[in-house]
Coordinates of C-alpha atoms in Angstrom, one line a residue:
M1 CA -3.0 3.3 -35.4
S2 CA -6.5 4.2 -34.2
V3 CA -7.0 4.9 -30.5
H4 CA -10.0 2.6 -30.5
I5 CA -8.1 -0.5 -31.6
W6 CA -5.3 0.0 -29.1
G7 CA -7.8 0.8 -26.4
R8 CA -9.4 -2.5 -27.0
A9 CA -6.1 -4.3 -27.1
A10 CA -4.9 -2.7 -23.9
A11 CA -8.2 -3.5 -22.2
S12 CA -7.8 -7.2 -23.0
L13 CA -4.1 -7.3 -22.0
C14 CA -4.6 -8.5 -18.4
L15 CA -7.3 -11.0 -19.4
G16 CA -5.3 -12.3 -22.3
S17 CA -2.1 -12.7 -20.2
A18 CA -4.1 -14.6 -17.6
L19 CA -5.5 -16.9 -20.2
L20 CA -2.1 -17.5 -21.6
F21 CA -0.8 -18.7 -18.2
A22 CA -4.0 -20.6 -17.5
S23 CA -3.8 -22.5 -20.7
G24 CA -1.3 -25.1 -19.4
A25 CA 2.3 -25.7 -20.0
H26 CA 3.7 -24.6 -23.3
A27 CA 5.7 -26.9 -25.5
E28 CA 9.2 -27.6 -24.4
V29 CA 11.9 -25.6 -26.0
G30 CA 15.4 -26.9 -26.3
S31 CA 18.4 -25.0 -25.0
T32 CA 20.9 -26.2 -27.5
L33 CA 20.6 -26.6 -31.3
E34 CA 20.8 -30.4 -31.0
Q35 CA 17.9 -30.4 -28.5
I36 CA 15.9 -28.1 -30.6
I37 CA 16.3 -30.3 -33.7
Q38 CA 15.2 -33.4 -31.8
L39 CA 12.2 -31.7 -30.3
A40 CA 11.2 -30.2 -33.6
K41 CA 10.9 -33.7 -35.1
K42 CA 8.1 -34.5 -32.6
E43 CA 6.1 -31.3 -33.4
P44 CA 3.2 -30.8 -35.9
P45 CA 3.8 -28.9 -39.1
L46 CA 5.3 -25.4 -38.6
Q47 CA 2.8 -22.5 -39.1
I48 CA 4.5 -19.3 -40.3
A49 CA 2.9 -16.0 -41.1
T50 CA 4.7 -13.6 -43.5
Q51 CA 4.0 -11.3 -46.4
W52 CA 5.8 -13.6 -48.9
A53 CA 4.5 -14.2 -52.4
G54 CA 6.0 -16.1 -55.3
P55 CA 8.9 -18.5 -55.4
I56 CA 10.4 -17.7 -52.0
I57 CA 7.6 -19.8 -50.5
S58 CA 8.1 -23.0 -52.4
E59 CA 11.9 -22.7 -52.5
S60 CA 12.5 -22.0 -48.8
K61 CA 9.9 -24.7 -47.7
K62 CA 11.6 -27.2 -50.0
A63 CA 15.1 -26.4 -48.8
F64 CA 14.1 -26.4 -45.1
Q65 CA 12.4 -29.8 -45.5
E66 CA 15.5 -31.2 -47.2
K67 CA 17.7 -30.0 -44.4
Y68 CA 15.6 -30.9 -41.4
G69 CA 12.8 -33.1 -42.6
L70 CA 10.2 -30.7 -41.3
V71 CA 7.1 -29.4 -43.0
V72 CA 6.2 -25.7 -43.2
E73 CA 2.7 -24.3 -43.8
H74 CA 2.5 -20.6 -44.8
Q75 CA -0.2 -18.0 -44.3
F76 CA -0.1 -14.6 -46.0
V77 CA -0.2 -11.6 -43.7
S78 CA 0.1 -8.0 -44.9
G79 CA 0.0 -4.6 -43.2
L80 CA -0.9 -3.8 -39.6
D81 CA -4.4 -5.3 -39.4
D82 CA -3.3 -8.9 -39.9
R83 CA -0.6 -8.6 -37.3
E84 CA -3.0 -7.0 -34.9
R85 CA -5.4 -9.9 -35.4
I86 CA -2.6 -12.4 -34.5
L87 CA -1.7 -10.3 -31.4
N88 CA -5.3 -10.0 -30.2
E89 CA -5.9 -13.7 -30.7
A90 CA -2.8 -14.5 -28.7
L91 CA -4.1 -12.2 -25.9
T92 CA -7.2 -14.4 -25.7
G93 CA -5.1 -17.6 -25.6
R94 CA -5.6 -18.6 -29.3
V95 CA -2.2 -19.1 -30.9
N96 CA -2.5 -20.5 -34.4
V97 CA 0.9 -19.3 -35.7
D98 CA 4.3 -20.5 -34.5
L99 CA 6.5 -17.9 -36.2
V100 CA 5.3 -14.4 -37.2
A101 CA 6.8 -11.6 -39.1
V102 CA 5.9 -8.5 -37.1
S103 CA 5.6 -5.0 -38.6
G104 CA 8.0 -2.3 -37.2
D105 CA 5.1 -0.3 -35.8
L106 CA 3.9 -3.2 -33.7
R107 CA 7.1 -4.8 -32.5
D108 CA 7.0 -3.0 -29.1
K109 CA 3.4 -4.0 -28.7
F110 CA 4.0 -7.7 -29.2
V111 CA 6.9 -7.6 -26.6
S112 CA 5.0 -5.6 -24.0
A113 CA 2.0 -8.0 -24.4
G114 CA 4.1 -10.9 -23.4
V115 CA 3.2 -13.1 -26.3
L116 CA 6.7 -13.8 -27.7
Q117 CA 9.3 -16.3 -26.8
K118 CA 12.8 -14.9 -26.2
V119 CA 15.5 -16.8 -28.1
D120 CA 19.3 -16.7 -27.7
W121 CA 19.8 -16.4 -31.5
S122 CA 23.5 -15.7 -31.4
K123 CA 24.2 -18.8 -29.3
L124 CA 22.2 -21.1 -31.5
F125 CA 23.3 -19.6 -34.8
P126 CA 26.7 -17.9 -34.3
D127 CA 27.0 -17.1 -38.1
I128 CA 24.1 -14.6 -37.9
S129 CA 25.2 -11.0 -37.9
P130 CA 24.6 -9.4 -34.5
A131 CA 23.1 -6.4 -36.3
M132 CA 20.2 -8.7 -37.4
I133 CA 19.3 -9.7 -33.8
S134 CA 17.1 -7.3 -31.8
P135 CA 18.7 -6.1 -28.5
N136 CA 15.8 -7.6 -26.5
G137 CA 16.3 -11.0 -28.0
Y138 CA 12.8 -11.5 -29.3
Y139 CA 13.3 -10.7 -33.0
L140 CA 15.5 -12.0 -35.7
G141 CA 15.9 -9.9 -38.9
T142 CA 15.7 -12.1 -41.9
G143 CA 14.2 -10.0 -44.7
I144 CA 15.3 -6.4 -45.5
N145 CA 12.9 -3.8 -46.9
Q146 CA 14.7 -1.6 -49.5
F147 CA 12.9 1.6 -50.6
V148 CA 13.3 2.7 -54.2
I149 CA 11.9 5.0 -56.9
A150 CA 10.4 3.5 -60.0
Y151 CA 9.0 4.7 -63.3
N152 CA 7.0 3.4 -66.3
N153 CA 9.6 3.2 -69.1
K154 CA 6.9 3.5 -71.7
L155 CA 6.0 6.9 -70.4
V156 CA 9.4 8.1 -69.1
S157 CA 12.8 7.8 -70.6
A158 CA 15.8 6.7 -68.6
A159 CA 17.4 10.2 -69.1
D160 CA 14.3 12.0 -67.7
A161 CA 13.7 9.5 -64.9
P162 CA 14.2 10.7 -61.2
K163 CA 17.7 9.9 -59.8
N164 CA 17.1 10.8 -56.2
W165 CA 14.3 11.8 -53.8
S166 CA 14.5 15.5 -54.7
D167 CA 13.7 14.7 -58.3
C168 CA 10.2 13.6 -57.2
L169 CA 9.5 17.3 -56.4
D170 CA 10.1 18.4 -60.0
P171 CA 7.0 20.3 -61.2
K172 CA 7.1 18.3 -64.4
W173 CA 5.8 15.3 -62.4
K174 CA 2.9 17.3 -60.9
G175 CA -0.1 14.9 -60.6
K176 CA 2.0 12.1 -62.1
V177 CA 3.6 10.7 -58.9
G178 CA 2.2 7.7 -57.1
V179 CA 2.9 7.6 -53.3
Y180 CA 2.0 4.9 -50.9
S181 CA -0.1 6.5 -48.2
R182 CA 1.7 4.6 -45.4
P183 CA 5.1 6.3 -45.5
L184 CA 7.3 3.3 -44.8
A185 CA 9.8 4.5 -47.4
F186 CA 10.3 7.8 -45.5
V187 CA 10.7 6.6 -41.9
Q188 CA 14.5 6.1 -42.1
L189 CA 14.8 9.3 -44.2
Y190 CA 12.9 11.2 -41.5
I191 CA 15.4 10.0 -38.9
K192 CA 18.3 10.8 -41.1
W193 CA 17.1 14.2 -42.3
G194 CA 15.5 15.4 -39.0
P195 CA 12.0 17.0 -38.6
D196 CA 12.8 20.3 -40.3
R197 CA 14.2 18.9 -43.6
S198 CA 11.6 16.2 -43.6
T199 CA 8.7 18.7 -43.2
E200 CA 10.1 20.8 -46.0
Y201 CA 10.4 17.8 -48.3
H202 CA 7.0 16.4 -47.6
T203 CA 5.3 19.8 -47.9
A204 CA 6.8 20.1 -51.4
L205 CA 5.8 16.5 -52.3
K206 CA 2.2 17.2 -51.2
N207 CA 2.2 20.4 -53.3
N208 CA 3.2 18.4 -56.3
Q209 CA -0.2 16.8 -56.1
P210 CA 0.8 13.1 -55.9
V211 CA -1.7 10.3 -56.3
W212 CA -2.1 8.7 -52.9
V213 CA -2.6 4.9 -53.0
S214 CA -3.6 2.8 -50.0
S215 CA -1.8 -0.5 -51.0
P216 CA 1.8 -1.0 -52.1
N217 CA 0.7 -3.7 -54.4
N218 CA -1.7 -1.4 -56.0
V219 CA 1.0 1.2 -56.4
A220 CA 3.1 -1.2 -58.4
S221 CA 0.2 -2.4 -60.5
L222 CA -1.0 1.1 -61.3
L223 CA 2.5 2.1 -62.3
A224 CA 2.8 -0.9 -64.6
S225 CA -0.6 0.0 -66.2
G226 CA 0.4 3.6 -66.8
E227 CA -2.0 5.2 -64.3
Y228 CA 1.0 7.4 -63.4
S229 CA 4.5 7.9 -64.6
I230 CA 6.7 7.4 -61.5
V231 CA 6.5 6.1 -57.9
C232 CA 8.3 7.9 -55.2
G233 CA 9.2 5.5 -52.4
I234 CA 8.1 1.9 -52.5
G235 CA 9.4 -1.4 -51.1
Y236 CA 11.4 -3.1 -53.8
Q237 CA 9.7 -6.4 -53.1
H238 CA 6.4 -5.2 -54.5
L239 CA 8.0 -4.4 -57.8
K240 CA 10.0 -7.6 -57.8
T241 CA 6.8 -9.6 -57.5
I242 CA 5.3 -7.9 -60.6
L243 CA 8.5 -8.3 -62.6
Y244 CA 8.7 -12.0 -61.7
N245 CA 5.2 -12.6 -62.8
D246 CA 5.5 -10.5 -65.9
P247 CA 9.1 -9.8 -67.0
S248 CA 7.8 -7.6 -69.9
S249 CA 6.1 -5.2 -67.4
P250 CA 7.3 -1.6 -68.2
I251 CA 8.7 -1.0 -64.8
S252 CA 12.2 0.4 -64.3
I253 CA 13.8 0.8 -60.9
V254 CA 16.0 3.6 -59.6
V255 CA 18.2 3.1 -56.6
P256 CA 18.4 6.6 -55.0
K257 CA 21.7 7.8 -53.7
E258 CA 20.3 8.1 -50.2
Y259 CA 19.1 4.5 -49.9
P260 CA 16.9 3.8 -46.9
Y261 CA 16.5 0.2 -45.7
Q262 CA 15.3 -1.5 -42.6
V263 CA 14.5 -4.9 -41.2
G264 CA 11.2 -5.5 -43.0
E265 CA 10.8 -9.0 -41.8
A266 CA 11.6 -9.4 -38.2
V267 CA 10.4 -12.9 -37.2
A268 CA 9.5 -13.9 -33.7
V269 CA 8.4 -17.1 -32.0
M270 CA 5.0 -17.0 -30.5
K271 CA 4.4 -18.3 -26.9
G272 CA 1.9 -21.0 -26.9
G273 CA 2.6 -22.2 -30.4
K274 CA 2.6 -26.0 -31.1
A275 CA 5.9 -26.0 -32.9
P276 CA 8.3 -23.5 -31.2
N277 CA 11.4 -25.5 -31.9
S278 CA 10.6 -25.8 -35.6
A279 CA 10.0 -22.0 -35.6
I280 CA 13.4 -21.3 -34.1
L281 CA 15.0 -23.6 -36.7
F282 CA 13.2 -22.0 -39.6
A283 CA 14.0 -18.5 -38.5
G284 CA 17.7 -19.4 -38.1
F285 CA 17.6 -21.1 -41.5
M286 CA 16.2 -18.1 -43.3
A287 CA 18.9 -15.9 -41.7
T288 CA 21.7 -18.2 -42.8
D289 CA 21.5 -20.9 -45.5
G290 CA 18.1 -19.7 -46.6
A291 CA 19.0 -16.0 -46.9
K292 CA 19.6 -16.4 -50.6
Y293 CA 15.9 -17.0 -51.2
Y294 CA 15.2 -13.4 -50.2
D295 CA 16.8 -12.5 -53.6
L296 CA 13.7 -14.1 -55.1
F297 CA 11.4 -11.8 -53.1
G298 CA 13.4 -8.5 -53.3
Q299 CA 14.2 -8.5 -49.6
S300 CA 17.9 -9.4 -49.5
N301 CA 20.5 -7.4 -47.4
P302 CA 22.3 -4.5 -49.2
L303 CA 25.2 -4.9 -46.8
K304 CA 25.7 -8.7 -47.4
E305 CA 28.1 -9.6 -50.2
G306 CA 26.7 -11.6 -53.0
T307 CA 23.1 -10.5 -52.7
E308 CA 21.0 -8.8 -55.4
A309 CA 20.6 -5.9 -53.0
Q310 CA 24.3 -5.4 -52.6
A311 CA 24.8 -5.5 -56.3
M312 CA 22.1 -2.9 -56.9
V313 CA 23.7 -0.5 -54.3
S314 CA 27.2 -1.0 -55.6
K315 CA 26.1 -0.3 -59.2
A316 CA 24.2 2.8 -58.2
G317 CA 27.0 4.1 -55.9
A318 CA 24.2 4.5 -53.3
E319 CA 24.6 5.0 -49.5
P320 CA 22.5 2.5 -47.6
F321 CA 21.0 3.9 -44.4
W322 CA 19.2 2.2 -41.4
A323 CA 18.9 3.8 -38.0
G324 CA 18.9 0.4 -36.3
W325 CA 16.4 -1.5 -34.2
E326 CA 15.7 1.6 -32.1
S327 CA 13.9 3.0 -35.1
D328 CA 11.2 0.4 -34.7
G329 CA 8.1 0.7 -32.5
K330 CA 7.5 4.2 -31.1
A331 CA 10.2 5.8 -33.2
Q332 CA 8.6 4.5 -36.4
S333 CA 5.1 5.6 -35.3
V334 CA 6.4 9.1 -34.5
A335 CA 8.1 9.4 -37.9
T336 CA 5.0 8.0 -39.7
R337 CA 2.6 10.4 -37.9
A338 CA 4.9 13.4 -38.6
V339 CA 5.0 12.6 -42.3
V340 CA 1.3 11.9 -42.9
T341 CA 0.4 15.0 -40.8
V342 CA 2.3 17.1 -43.4
W343 CA 0.5 15.2 -46.1
G344 CA -2.8 16.3 -44.6
F345 CA -4.0 12.9 -43.3
P346 CA -5.7 12.8 -39.9
T347 CA -3.6 10.1 -38.3
G348 CA -0.7 7.8 -39.1
R349 CA -1.1 4.1 -39.7

């Protein structure tokens, strides 16, 4: 995150907060599920902002409407810039999104800016796993980022393909490894391995002359087109999207033995939104009845029985690892900066 961007955001914090309070009373939010359902029926269509692509959008919208009779309108957001825009707009009193999926790096910022509505998720939806509710009560984990290794099966045989993270360092892959320049895949591993082992690993990875790519979608597309042979560390959902659109794509996926995952989609209700009750209902729906639709997007929970992710982990004999909600925010930024510094980048994003 650049100093300039956050300097600007911090400078506008007081003004933005004042505008939020000056903008009049917010929409009423129910205290029980029954009240929330009744109030939601009086609200305009729900506006959600996530990185979804493909059938998860239509399937979840359809199922939610069938259950509650409520309409959902989706806007695509990706990376930090889109979320920063939503945050900065909220700081000036413009709230055009009711429910937003916030990137791990920015979750602390949204909370400290005072733009989120705290929700008692466990009271409203007792079937939700407590592990999926952030300790501060602002975020509900609905989608899980799983980080995998992948290879082009026209260029690499299954026998030669990497099986774990250390295999990405093999000299035979020198100049043939694609790596996403925002090291989301390595945040949880940094926490598990510690700074010394992480520095050793990423020094060796850099020396293997990987191809740095600025977009995870580009990483997946370039792998499919044969621009490089393997990808070391990418969110499974980016590969899932390509394979859904083109089942004949020559992408094969490896679940590494050390299997990092984290809450990739932590949704939060924006203060000042026009449909906060609908937002609460939709978030709770996606964490319960609607959780199955994350299989369509490659963001299901590897610890939840019956999910595609759990089946992948079980088949590979992998060890899922997530350091918990405390690995968000500052901890994620520290890990990111540490990794990209070893890679030789000036700052972490």
